[in-house]
Amino acid sequence: MSQPDAPTLPRPTRSVRAALSVDLMLSELQVMFTRRRTWAMLAAIALIPILLALAVYLSSERLAPGEGPPFVDRVTQNGLFTGFAAMLLAMPLFLPLTVSVVSGDTIAGEAGLGTLRYLLLSPVGRLRLLVVKYLGTLAFVLAGTFTLMLAGAIIGWILFPTGPVTLLSGDVIGIGESLWRMSLVAFYTTVSMTGMLAIGLFISTLTTIPVGAMTGVLIASGVSQILDNLPQLAIIHEWLFTHYWLDFADILRQPIELGSLGSNALLQLGYVALFGALAYGRLSTKDVLS
């Protein structure tokens, strides 16, 4: 006598899947921004302009125009330049370090804790999980860049004269537009990190050890920056994801130069597409349920 067929569970409707995706996204953001590690990194990011401003304020010597790191000579003239100078100093190492921590932990952290299999038992699917994890890290970077610029504006206003800003093109803009341009710099920096976040997401699918993934992402950033500084490899410079990182200075011109900004966005989009596809290909074939 034949056995009756086992009942099949109905597939979730599109509205149910959308609701599950929203719930997963909200849960990811809650986890991200309730971790003490996250707030510790945001506090460390805020310290960058604070320490820079204090060092300039307590220094007995004032830099002449054009001396020292870019924008630092302008800090004493206008405190709003503190955020710009701090962003320039943070881009080569400190911001990539924080990005490597959050992106390297996306999948590897869940796999290492044994929670990845439980996440994938829900009908959100592996692609949705990757998208949610990526957007969670992107939210952190956005919070980090705005934290840096906001801290720079506040400490600069406290310690130095603040008023209309003289742009690199020589034009003068008011404080309101200056704050708007600071927001654009923070947004541009966030866009600049999207390619590195995608690389981190992919590397995170390759291991169950978060520290290993974080190290791999940081090494990728360092190698890219080294290659970008070798004139013998100029032919590949425009293809390196770090190439346009410091071009936010174009936002401090009148009018804003859009060439490098658009090139950076297209380059980062290419990295997101490539390494996002590699991450999905790896996770879709990875046995995480056994």
PDB file of C-alpha atoms in Angstrom:
ATOM      1  CA  MET A   1       0.000   0.000   0.000  1.00  0.00           C
ATOM      2  CA  SER A   2       1.498   3.248  -1.051  1.00  0.00           C
ATOM      3  CA  GLN A   3       2.193   5.960   1.506  1.00  0.00           C
ATOM      4  CA  PRO A   4       0.449   9.324   1.059  1.00  0.00           C
ATOM      5  CA  ASP A   5       2.604  12.109  -0.177  1.00  0.00           C
ATOM      6  CA  ALA A   6       4.038  14.372   2.485  1.00  0.00           C
ATOM      7  CA  PRO A   7       2.287  17.729   2.590  1.00  0.00           C
ATOM      8  CA  THR A   8       4.217  20.565   1.010  1.00  0.00           C
ATOM      9  CA  LEU A   9       4.522  23.868   2.740  1.00  0.00           C
ATOM     10  CA  PRO A  10       3.133  26.784   0.743  1.00  0.00           C
ATOM     11  CA  ARG A  11       5.675  29.226  -0.554  1.00  0.00           C
ATOM     12  CA  PRO A  12       5.568  32.601   1.118  1.00  0.00           C
ATOM     13  CA  THR A  13       3.791  35.242  -0.899  1.00  0.00           C
ATOM     14  CA  ARG A  14       5.628  38.296  -2.169  1.00  0.00           C
ATOM     15  CA  SER A  15       4.163  40.462   0.587  1.00  0.00           C
ATOM     16  CA  VAL A  16       5.246  37.943   3.233  1.00  0.00           C
ATOM     17  CA  ARG A  17       8.770  37.796   1.811  1.00  0.00           C
ATOM     18  CA  ALA A  18       8.927  41.598   1.742  1.00  0.00           C
ATOM     19  CA  ALA A  19       7.791  41.764   5.362  1.00  0.00           C
ATOM     20  CA  LEU A  20      10.396  39.193   6.361  1.00  0.00           C
ATOM     21  CA  SER A  21      13.081  41.182   4.546  1.00  0.00           C
ATOM     22  CA  VAL A  22      12.070  44.388   6.333  1.00  0.00           C
ATOM     23  CA  ASP A  23      12.072  42.599   9.683  1.00  0.00           C
ATOM     24  CA  LEU A  24      15.492  41.152   8.946  1.00  0.00           C
ATOM     25  CA  MET A  25      16.821  44.588   7.948  1.00  0.00           C
ATOM     26  CA  LEU A  26      15.465  46.201  11.109  1.00  0.00           C
ATOM     27  CA  SER A  27      16.912  43.371  13.183  1.00  0.00           C
ATOM     28  CA  GLU A  28      20.295  43.796  11.522  1.00  0.00           C
ATOM     29  CA  LEU A  29      20.324  47.545  12.189  1.00  0.00           C
ATOM     30  CA  GLN A  30      19.283  46.939  15.783  1.00  0.00           C
ATOM     31  CA  VAL A  31      22.100  44.464  16.282  1.00  0.00           C
ATOM     32  CA  MET A  32      24.581  46.758  14.560  1.00  0.00           C
ATOM     33  CA  PHE A  33      23.767  49.857  16.598  1.00  0.00           C
ATOM     34  CA  THR A  34      23.282  48.176  19.968  1.00  0.00           C
ATOM     35  CA  ARG A  35      26.735  46.614  19.994  1.00  0.00           C
ATOM     36  CA  ARG A  36      29.258  48.275  22.246  1.00  0.00           C
ATOM     37  CA  ARG A  37      31.853  47.615  19.545  1.00  0.00           C
ATOM     38  CA  THR A  38      29.925  49.800  17.103  1.00  0.00           C
ATOM     39  CA  TRP A  39      29.678  52.709  19.518  1.00  0.00           C
ATOM     40  CA  ALA A  40      33.314  52.306  20.476  1.00  0.00           C
ATOM     41  CA  MET A  41      34.333  52.612  16.819  1.00  0.00           C
ATOM     42  CA  LEU A  42      32.066  55.637  16.304  1.00  0.00           C
ATOM     43  CA  ALA A  43      33.594  57.248  19.390  1.00  0.00           C
ATOM     44  CA  ALA A  44      37.081  56.543  18.049  1.00  0.00           C
ATOM     45  CA  ILE A  45      36.093  58.112  14.723  1.00  0.00           C
ATOM     46  CA  ALA A  46      34.833  61.209  16.542  1.00  0.00           C
ATOM     47  CA  LEU A  47      38.160  61.459  18.357  1.00  0.00           C
ATOM     48  CA  ILE A  48      40.075  61.941  15.092  1.00  0.00           C
ATOM     49  CA  PRO A  49      38.989  65.573  14.495  1.00  0.00           C
ATOM     50  CA  ILE A  50      39.019  66.291  18.224  1.00  0.00           C
ATOM     51  CA  LEU A  51      42.642  65.202  18.622  1.00  0.00           C
ATOM     52  CA  LEU A  52      43.610  67.005  15.427  1.00  0.00           C
ATOM     53  CA  ALA A  53      41.999  70.245  16.592  1.00  0.00           C
ATOM     54  CA  LEU A  54      43.594  70.017  20.033  1.00  0.00           C
ATOM     55  CA  ALA A  55      47.019  69.355  18.514  1.00  0.00           C
ATOM     56  CA  VAL A  56      46.722  72.393  16.252  1.00  0.00           C
ATOM     57  CA  TYR A  57      45.274  74.556  19.032  1.00  0.00           C
ATOM     58  CA  LEU A  58      48.006  73.663  21.542  1.00  0.00           C
ATOM     59  CA  SER A  59      50.833  73.949  19.042  1.00  0.00           C
ATOM     60  CA  SER A  60      53.080  76.935  19.531  1.00  0.00           C
ATOM     61  CA  GLU A  61      53.698  77.149  15.787  1.00  0.00           C
ATOM     62  CA  ARG A  62      51.126  78.076  13.193  1.00  0.00           C
ATOM     63  CA  LEU A  63      51.474  76.483   9.784  1.00  0.00           C
ATOM     64  CA  ALA A  64      51.924  78.855   6.901  1.00  0.00           C
ATOM     65  CA  PRO A  65      49.521  78.455   3.970  1.00  0.00           C
ATOM     66  CA  GLY A  66      50.467  75.344   1.999  1.00  0.00           C
ATOM     67  CA  GLU A  67      52.540  73.769   4.779  1.00  0.00           C
ATOM     68  CA  GLY A  68      51.734  70.467   6.429  1.00  0.00           C
ATOM     69  CA  PRO A  69      48.968  68.050   5.430  1.00  0.00           C
ATOM     70  CA  PRO A  70      46.237  69.494   3.175  1.00  0.00           C
ATOM     71  CA  PHE A  71      43.607  71.614   4.965  1.00  0.00           C
ATOM     72  CA  VAL A  72      45.459  71.546   8.309  1.00  0.00           C
ATOM     73  CA  ASP A  73      46.925  75.001   7.642  1.00  0.00           C
ATOM     74  CA  ARG A  74      43.349  76.308   7.194  1.00  0.00           C
ATOM     75  CA  VAL A  75      42.044  74.972  10.505  1.00  0.00           C
ATOM     76  CA  THR A  76      43.274  77.952  12.545  1.00  0.00           C
ATOM     77  CA  GLN A  77      41.722  80.328  10.012  1.00  0.00           C
ATOM     78  CA  ASN A  78      38.330  78.633  10.030  1.00  0.00           C
ATOM     79  CA  GLY A  79      37.299  75.851  12.389  1.00  0.00           C
ATOM     80  CA  LEU A  80      34.979  74.285   9.804  1.00  0.00           C
ATOM     81  CA  PHE A  81      38.056  72.959   8.023  1.00  0.00           C
ATOM     82  CA  THR A  82      38.710  70.626  10.970  1.00  0.00           C
ATOM     83  CA  GLY A  83      36.322  68.018   9.570  1.00  0.00           C
ATOM     84  CA  PHE A  84      37.846  68.180   6.091  1.00  0.00           C
ATOM     85  CA  ALA A  85      41.387  67.830   7.431  1.00  0.00           C
ATOM     86  CA  ALA A  86      40.382  64.962   9.725  1.00  0.00           C
ATOM     87  CA  MET A  87      38.662  63.126   6.882  1.00  0.00           C
ATOM     88  CA  LEU A  88      41.795  63.426   4.775  1.00  0.00           C
ATOM     89  CA  LEU A  89      43.903  61.977   7.606  1.00  0.00           C
ATOM     90  CA  ALA A  90      41.415  59.179   8.363  1.00  0.00           C
ATOM     91  CA  MET A  91      40.920  57.926   4.809  1.00  0.00           C
ATOM     92  CA  PRO A  92      44.196  56.022   4.253  1.00  0.00           C
ATOM     93  CA  LEU A  93      44.066  53.834   7.386  1.00  0.00           C
ATOM     94  CA  PHE A  94      41.545  54.456  10.119  1.00  0.00           C
ATOM     95  CA  LEU A  95      38.326  54.410   8.101  1.00  0.00           C
ATOM     96  CA  PRO A  96      39.459  51.312   6.145  1.00  0.00           C
ATOM     97  CA  LEU A  97      40.235  49.688   9.504  1.00  0.00           C
ATOM     98  CA  THR A  98      36.704  50.216  10.799  1.00  0.00           C
ATOM     99  CA  VAL A  99      35.230  49.158   7.463  1.00  0.00           C
ATOM    100  CA  SER A 100      37.266  45.955   7.542  1.00  0.00           C
ATOM    101  CA  VAL A 101      35.934  45.175  11.023  1.00  0.00           C
ATOM    102  CA  VAL A 102      32.242  45.540  10.154  1.00  0.00           C
ATOM    103  CA  SER A 103      32.395  44.038   6.649  1.00  0.00           C
ATOM    104  CA  GLY A 104      34.629  41.113   7.583  1.00  0.00           C
ATOM    105  CA  ASP A 105      32.221  40.150  10.356  1.00  0.00           C
ATOM    106  CA  THR A 106      29.084  40.096   8.182  1.00  0.00           C
ATOM    107  CA  ILE A 107      28.932  36.401   7.228  1.00  0.00           C
ATOM    108  CA  ALA A 108      32.010  35.012   8.972  1.00  0.00           C
ATOM    109  CA  GLY A 109      30.753  36.261  12.324  1.00  0.00           C
ATOM    110  CA  GLU A 110      27.398  34.502  11.902  1.00  0.00           C
ATOM    111  CA  ALA A 111      29.106  31.332  10.683  1.00  0.00           C
ATOM    112  CA  GLY A 112      31.567  31.367  13.551  1.00  0.00           C
ATOM    113  CA  LEU A 113      28.770  31.721  16.108  1.00  0.00           C
ATOM    114  CA  GLY A 114      26.715  29.000  14.417  1.00  0.00           C
ATOM    115  CA  THR A 115      23.778  31.358  13.791  1.00  0.00           C
ATOM    116  CA  LEU A 116      24.097  31.472  10.001  1.00  0.00           C
ATOM    117  CA  ARG A 117      22.197  28.215   9.534  1.00  0.00           C
ATOM    118  CA  TYR A 118      19.283  29.514  11.580  1.00  0.00           C
ATOM    119  CA  LEU A 119      19.134  32.720   9.580  1.00  0.00           C
ATOM    120  CA  LEU A 120      18.941  30.732   6.363  1.00  0.00           C
ATOM    121  CA  LEU A 121      16.119  28.536   7.650  1.00  0.00           C
ATOM    122  CA  SER A 122      13.781  31.509   7.277  1.00  0.00           C
ATOM    123  CA  PRO A 123      12.417  32.091   3.768  1.00  0.00           C
ATOM    124  CA  VAL A 124      14.354  35.302   3.180  1.00  0.00           C
ATOM    125  CA  GLY A 125      16.928  33.453   1.067  1.00  0.00           C
ATOM    126  CA  ARG A 126      20.669  33.821   0.770  1.00  0.00           C
ATOM    127  CA  LEU A 127      20.554  36.733  -1.642  1.00  0.00           C
ATOM    128  CA  ARG A 128      18.332  38.746   0.684  1.00  0.00           C
ATOM    129  CA  LEU A 129      20.606  37.903   3.589  1.00  0.00           C
ATOM    130  CA  LEU A 130      23.630  39.231   1.700  1.00  0.00           C
ATOM    131  CA  VAL A 131      21.777  42.419   0.740  1.00  0.00           C
ATOM    132  CA  VAL A 132      20.674  43.002   4.339  1.00  0.00           C
ATOM    133  CA  LYS A 133      24.183  42.403   5.683  1.00  0.00           C
ATOM    134  CA  TYR A 134      25.650  44.757   3.093  1.00  0.00           C
ATOM    135  CA  LEU A 135      23.127  47.515   3.817  1.00  0.00           C
ATOM    136  CA  GLY A 136      23.823  47.133   7.533  1.00  0.00           C
ATOM    137  CA  THR A 137      27.528  47.782   7.018  1.00  0.00           C
ATOM    138  CA  LEU A 138      26.710  50.669   4.691  1.00  0.00           C
ATOM    139  CA  ALA A 139      24.573  52.225   7.431  1.00  0.00           C
ATOM    140  CA  PHE A 140      27.523  52.028   9.801  1.00  0.00           C
ATOM    141  CA  VAL A 141      29.871  53.729   7.337  1.00  0.00           C
ATOM    142  CA  LEU A 142      27.320  56.494   6.734  1.00  0.00           C
ATOM    143  CA  ALA A 143      27.015  57.004  10.494  1.00  0.00           C
ATOM    144  CA  GLY A 144      30.808  57.009  10.832  1.00  0.00           C
ATOM    145  CA  THR A 145      31.485  59.606   8.135  1.00  0.00           C
ATOM    146  CA  PHE A 146      28.785  61.960   9.411  1.00  0.00           C
ATOM    147  CA  THR A 147      30.046  61.473  12.963  1.00  0.00           C
ATOM    148  CA  LEU A 148      33.532  62.533  11.888  1.00  0.00           C
ATOM    149  CA  MET A 149      32.323  65.635  10.064  1.00  0.00           C
ATOM    150  CA  LEU A 150      29.927  66.626  12.851  1.00  0.00           C
ATOM    151  CA  ALA A 151      32.597  66.206  15.527  1.00  0.00           C
ATOM    152  CA  GLY A 152      34.977  68.256  13.386  1.00  0.00           C
ATOM    153  CA  ALA A 153      32.462  71.072  13.002  1.00  0.00           C
ATOM    154  CA  ILE A 154      31.710  71.177  16.737  1.00  0.00           C
ATOM    155  CA  ILE A 155      35.316  71.109  17.989  1.00  0.00           C
ATOM    156  CA  GLY A 156      36.378  73.539  15.266  1.00  0.00           C
ATOM    157  CA  TRP A 157      33.620  75.964  16.288  1.00  0.00           C
ATOM    158  CA  ILE A 158      34.721  75.717  19.931  1.00  0.00           C
ATOM    159  CA  LEU A 159      38.466  76.208  19.433  1.00  0.00           C
ATOM    160  CA  PHE A 160      38.845  78.368  16.322  1.00  0.00           C
ATOM    161  CA  PRO A 161      37.192  81.275  14.522  1.00  0.00           C
ATOM    162  CA  THR A 162      34.247  80.144  12.431  1.00  0.00           C
ATOM    163  CA  GLY A 163      32.645  82.013   9.569  1.00  0.00           C
ATOM    164  CA  PRO A 164      32.254  82.026   5.784  1.00  0.00           C
ATOM    165  CA  VAL A 165      34.520  79.451   4.154  1.00  0.00           C
ATOM    166  CA  THR A 166      36.985  80.249   1.383  1.00  0.00           C
ATOM    167  CA  LEU A 167      36.915  77.352  -1.053  1.00  0.00           C
ATOM    168  CA  LEU A 168      39.902  75.928  -2.894  1.00  0.00           C
ATOM    169  CA  SER A 169      38.741  77.836  -5.977  1.00  0.00           C
ATOM    170  CA  GLY A 170      38.918  81.112  -4.035  1.00  0.00           C
ATOM    171  CA  ASP A 171      35.157  81.619  -3.779  1.00  0.00           C
ATOM    172  CA  VAL A 172      33.597  82.377  -0.390  1.00  0.00           C
ATOM    173  CA  ILE A 173      30.460  80.560   0.816  1.00  0.00           C
ATOM    174  CA  GLY A 174      28.356  81.032   3.930  1.00  0.00           C
ATOM    175  CA  ILE A 175      28.197  78.739   6.935  1.00  0.00           C
ATOM    176  CA  GLY A 176      24.932  77.154   5.778  1.00  0.00           C
ATOM    177  CA  GLU A 177      26.370  76.076   2.430  1.00  0.00           C
ATOM    178  CA  SER A 178      29.583  75.029   4.185  1.00  0.00           C
ATOM    179  CA  LEU A 179      27.620  72.598   6.355  1.00  0.00           C
ATOM    180  CA  TRP A 180      25.885  71.301   3.234  1.00  0.00           C
ATOM    181  CA  ARG A 181      29.246  70.658   1.598  1.00  0.00           C
ATOM    182  CA  MET A 182      30.444  68.887   4.718  1.00  0.00           C
ATOM    183  CA  SER A 183      27.447  66.581   4.339  1.00  0.00           C
ATOM    184  CA  LEU A 184      28.398  66.001   0.698  1.00  0.00           C
ATOM    185  CA  VAL A 185      31.943  65.082   1.753  1.00  0.00           C
ATOM    186  CA  ALA A 186      30.564  62.567   4.252  1.00  0.00           C
ATOM    187  CA  PHE A 187      28.278  61.112   1.588  1.00  0.00           C
ATOM    188  CA  TYR A 188      31.105  60.982  -0.973  1.00  0.00           C
ATOM    189  CA  THR A 189      33.316  59.142   1.506  1.00  0.00           C
ATOM    190  CA  THR A 190      30.525  56.653   2.151  1.00  0.00           C
ATOM    191  CA  VAL A 191      30.232  56.026  -1.591  1.00  0.00           C
ATOM    192  CA  SER A 192      34.010  55.573  -1.740  1.00  0.00           C
ATOM    193  CA  MET A 193      33.756  52.779   0.841  1.00  0.00           C
ATOM    194  CA  THR A 194      31.026  50.806  -0.984  1.00  0.00           C
ATOM    195  CA  GLY A 195      33.504  48.871  -3.114  1.00  0.00           C
ATOM    196  CA  MET A 196      35.576  47.911  -0.081  1.00  0.00           C
ATOM    197  CA  LEU A 197      32.404  46.830   1.734  1.00  0.00           C
ATOM    198  CA  ALA A 198      31.588  44.496  -1.162  1.00  0.00           C
ATOM    199  CA  ILE A 199      35.096  43.040  -1.057  1.00  0.00           C
ATOM    200  CA  GLY A 200      34.680  42.500   2.679  1.00  0.00           C
ATOM    201  CA  LEU A 201      31.329  40.806   2.161  1.00  0.00           C
ATOM    202  CA  PHE A 202      32.894  38.390  -0.313  1.00  0.00           C
ATOM    203  CA  ILE A 203      35.915  37.606   1.855  1.00  0.00           C
ATOM    204  CA  SER A 204      33.565  37.069   4.793  1.00  0.00           C
ATOM    205  CA  THR A 205      31.839  34.242   2.896  1.00  0.00           C
ATOM    206  CA  LEU A 206      35.154  32.413   2.522  1.00  0.00           C
ATOM    207  CA  THR A 207      35.815  31.766   6.198  1.00  0.00           C
ATOM    208  CA  THR A 208      34.204  31.229   9.582  1.00  0.00           C
ATOM    209  CA  ILE A 209      36.907  33.250  11.354  1.00  0.00           C
ATOM    210  CA  PRO A 210      35.943  36.952  11.460  1.00  0.00           C
ATOM    211  CA  VAL A 211      39.472  38.127  12.315  1.00  0.00           C
ATOM    212  CA  GLY A 212      40.802  36.415   9.197  1.00  0.00           C
ATOM    213  CA  ALA A 213      38.192  38.137   7.035  1.00  0.00           C
ATOM    214  CA  MET A 214      38.885  41.523   8.637  1.00  0.00           C
ATOM    215  CA  THR A 215      42.611  41.093   8.014  1.00  0.00           C
ATOM    216  CA  GLY A 216      41.998  40.161   4.395  1.00  0.00           C
ATOM    217  CA  VAL A 217      39.888  43.276   3.774  1.00  0.00           C
ATOM    218  CA  LEU A 218      42.467  45.547   5.386  1.00  0.00           C
ATOM    219  CA  ILE A 219      45.266  43.961   3.351  1.00  0.00           C
ATOM    220  CA  ALA A 220      43.244  44.507   0.155  1.00  0.00           C
ATOM    221  CA  SER A 221      42.916  48.198   1.024  1.00  0.00           C
ATOM    222  CA  GLY A 222      46.623  48.531   1.766  1.00  0.00           C
ATOM    223  CA  VAL A 223      47.696  46.773  -1.427  1.00  0.00           C
ATOM    224  CA  SER A 224      45.369  48.922  -3.522  1.00  0.00           C
ATOM    225  CA  GLN A 225      46.748  52.120  -2.006  1.00  0.00           C
ATOM    226  CA  ILE A 226      50.340  50.991  -2.515  1.00  0.00           C
ATOM    227  CA  LEU A 227      49.694  50.113  -6.154  1.00  0.00           C
ATOM    228  CA  ASP A 228      47.971  53.461  -6.639  1.00  0.00           C
ATOM    229  CA  ASN A 229      51.161  55.248  -5.581  1.00  0.00           C
ATOM    230  CA  LEU A 230      53.459  53.402  -8.007  1.00  0.00           C
ATOM    231  CA  PRO A 231      53.859  55.481 -11.178  1.00  0.00           C
ATOM    232  CA  GLN A 232      54.980  52.376 -13.060  1.00  0.00           C
ATOM    233  CA  LEU A 233      51.441  51.015 -12.678  1.00  0.00           C
ATOM    234  CA  ALA A 234      49.628  54.160 -13.775  1.00  0.00           C
ATOM    235  CA  ILE A 235      47.714  52.143 -16.367  1.00  0.00           C
ATOM    236  CA  ILE A 236      45.717  50.377 -13.642  1.00  0.00           C
ATOM    237  CA  HIS A 237      45.317  53.273 -11.212  1.00  0.00           C
ATOM    238  CA  GLU A 238      41.842  54.232 -12.381  1.00  0.00           C
ATOM    239  CA  TRP A 239      40.667  50.653 -11.793  1.00  0.00           C
ATOM    240  CA  LEU A 240      41.760  50.503  -8.146  1.00  0.00           C
ATOM    241  CA  PHE A 241      38.932  50.959  -5.650  1.00  0.00           C
ATOM    242  CA  THR A 242      41.017  53.385  -3.568  1.00  0.00           C
ATOM    243  CA  HIS A 243      41.998  55.634  -6.483  1.00  0.00           C
ATOM    244  CA  TYR A 244      39.348  58.342  -5.991  1.00  0.00           C
ATOM    245  CA  TRP A 245      39.159  58.223  -2.194  1.00  0.00           C
ATOM    246  CA  LEU A 246      40.773  61.636  -1.649  1.00  0.00           C
ATOM    247  CA  ASP A 247      39.018  63.420  -4.504  1.00  0.00           C
ATOM    248  CA  PHE A 248      36.372  64.815  -2.160  1.00  0.00           C
ATOM    249  CA  ALA A 249      38.464  67.990  -2.386  1.00  0.00           C
ATOM    250  CA  ASP A 250      36.578  68.640  -5.649  1.00  0.00           C
ATOM    251  CA  ILE A 251      33.495  69.317  -3.508  1.00  0.00           C
ATOM    252  CA  LEU A 252      35.356  72.330  -2.098  1.00  0.00           C
ATOM    253  CA  ARG A 253      35.411  74.123  -5.427  1.00  0.00           C
ATOM    254  CA  GLN A 254      32.934  76.440  -7.098  1.00  0.00           C
ATOM    255  CA  PRO A 255      31.309  74.971  -9.076  1.00  0.00           C
ATOM    256  CA  ILE A 256      31.712  71.441  -7.754  1.00  0.00           C
ATOM    257  CA  GLU A 257      33.795  69.373 -10.166  1.00  0.00           C
ATOM    258  CA  LEU A 258      31.689  66.333 -11.000  1.00  0.00           C
ATOM    259  CA  GLY A 259      34.163  64.415 -13.190  1.00  0.00           C
ATOM    260  CA  SER A 260      36.015  62.504 -10.493  1.00  0.00           C
ATOM    261  CA  LEU A 261      32.857  62.186  -8.392  1.00  0.00           C
ATOM    262  CA  GLY A 262      31.028  60.405 -11.198  1.00  0.00           C
ATOM    263  CA  SER A 263      34.044  58.243 -12.025  1.00  0.00           C
ATOM    264  CA  ASN A 264      34.294  57.189  -8.390  1.00  0.00           C
ATOM    265  CA  ALA A 265      30.611  56.263  -8.227  1.00  0.00           C
ATOM    266  CA  LEU A 266      30.852  54.154 -11.390  1.00  0.00           C
ATOM    267  CA  LEU A 267      34.033  52.445 -10.182  1.00  0.00           C
ATOM    268  CA  GLN A 268      32.533  51.581  -6.805  1.00  0.00           C
ATOM    269  CA  LEU A 269      29.361  50.317  -8.482  1.00  0.00           C
ATOM    270  CA  GLY A 270      31.488  47.978 -10.579  1.00  0.00           C
ATOM    271  CA  TYR A 271      33.202  46.588  -7.476  1.00  0.00           C
ATOM    272  CA  VAL A 272      29.849  46.167  -5.735  1.00  0.00           C
ATOM    273  CA  ALA A 273      28.451  44.259  -8.725  1.00  0.00           C
ATOM    274  CA  LEU A 274      31.537  42.056  -9.126  1.00  0.00           C
ATOM    275  CA  PHE A 275      32.192  41.143  -5.523  1.00  0.00           C
ATOM    276  CA  GLY A 276      28.504  41.040  -4.683  1.00  0.00           C
ATOM    277  CA  ALA A 277      28.088  38.394  -7.390  1.00  0.00           C
ATOM    278  CA  LEU A 278      31.128  36.500  -6.104  1.00  0.00           C
ATOM    279  CA  ALA A 279      29.755  36.629  -2.556  1.00  0.00           C
ATOM    280  CA  TYR A 280      26.398  35.263  -3.700  1.00  0.00           C
ATOM    281  CA  GLY A 281      28.072  32.567  -5.780  1.00  0.00           C
ATOM    282  CA  ARG A 282      30.122  31.479  -2.772  1.00  0.00           C
ATOM    283  CA  LEU A 283      27.257  31.584  -0.265  1.00  0.00           C
ATOM    284  CA  SER A 284      24.791  29.866  -2.590  1.00  0.00           C
ATOM    285  CA  THR A 285      27.101  26.835  -2.875  1.00  0.00           C
ATOM    286  CA  LYS A 286      28.294  26.858   0.711  1.00  0.00           C
ATOM    287  CA  ASP A 287      26.994  24.126   3.006  1.00  0.00           C
ATOM    288  CA  VAL A 288      25.967  25.985   6.134  1.00  0.00           C
ATOM    289  CA  LEU A 289      23.014  23.843   7.158  1.00  0.00           C
ATOM    290  CA  SER A 290      24.841  20.639   8.055  1.00  0.00           C
TER     291      SER A 290
END
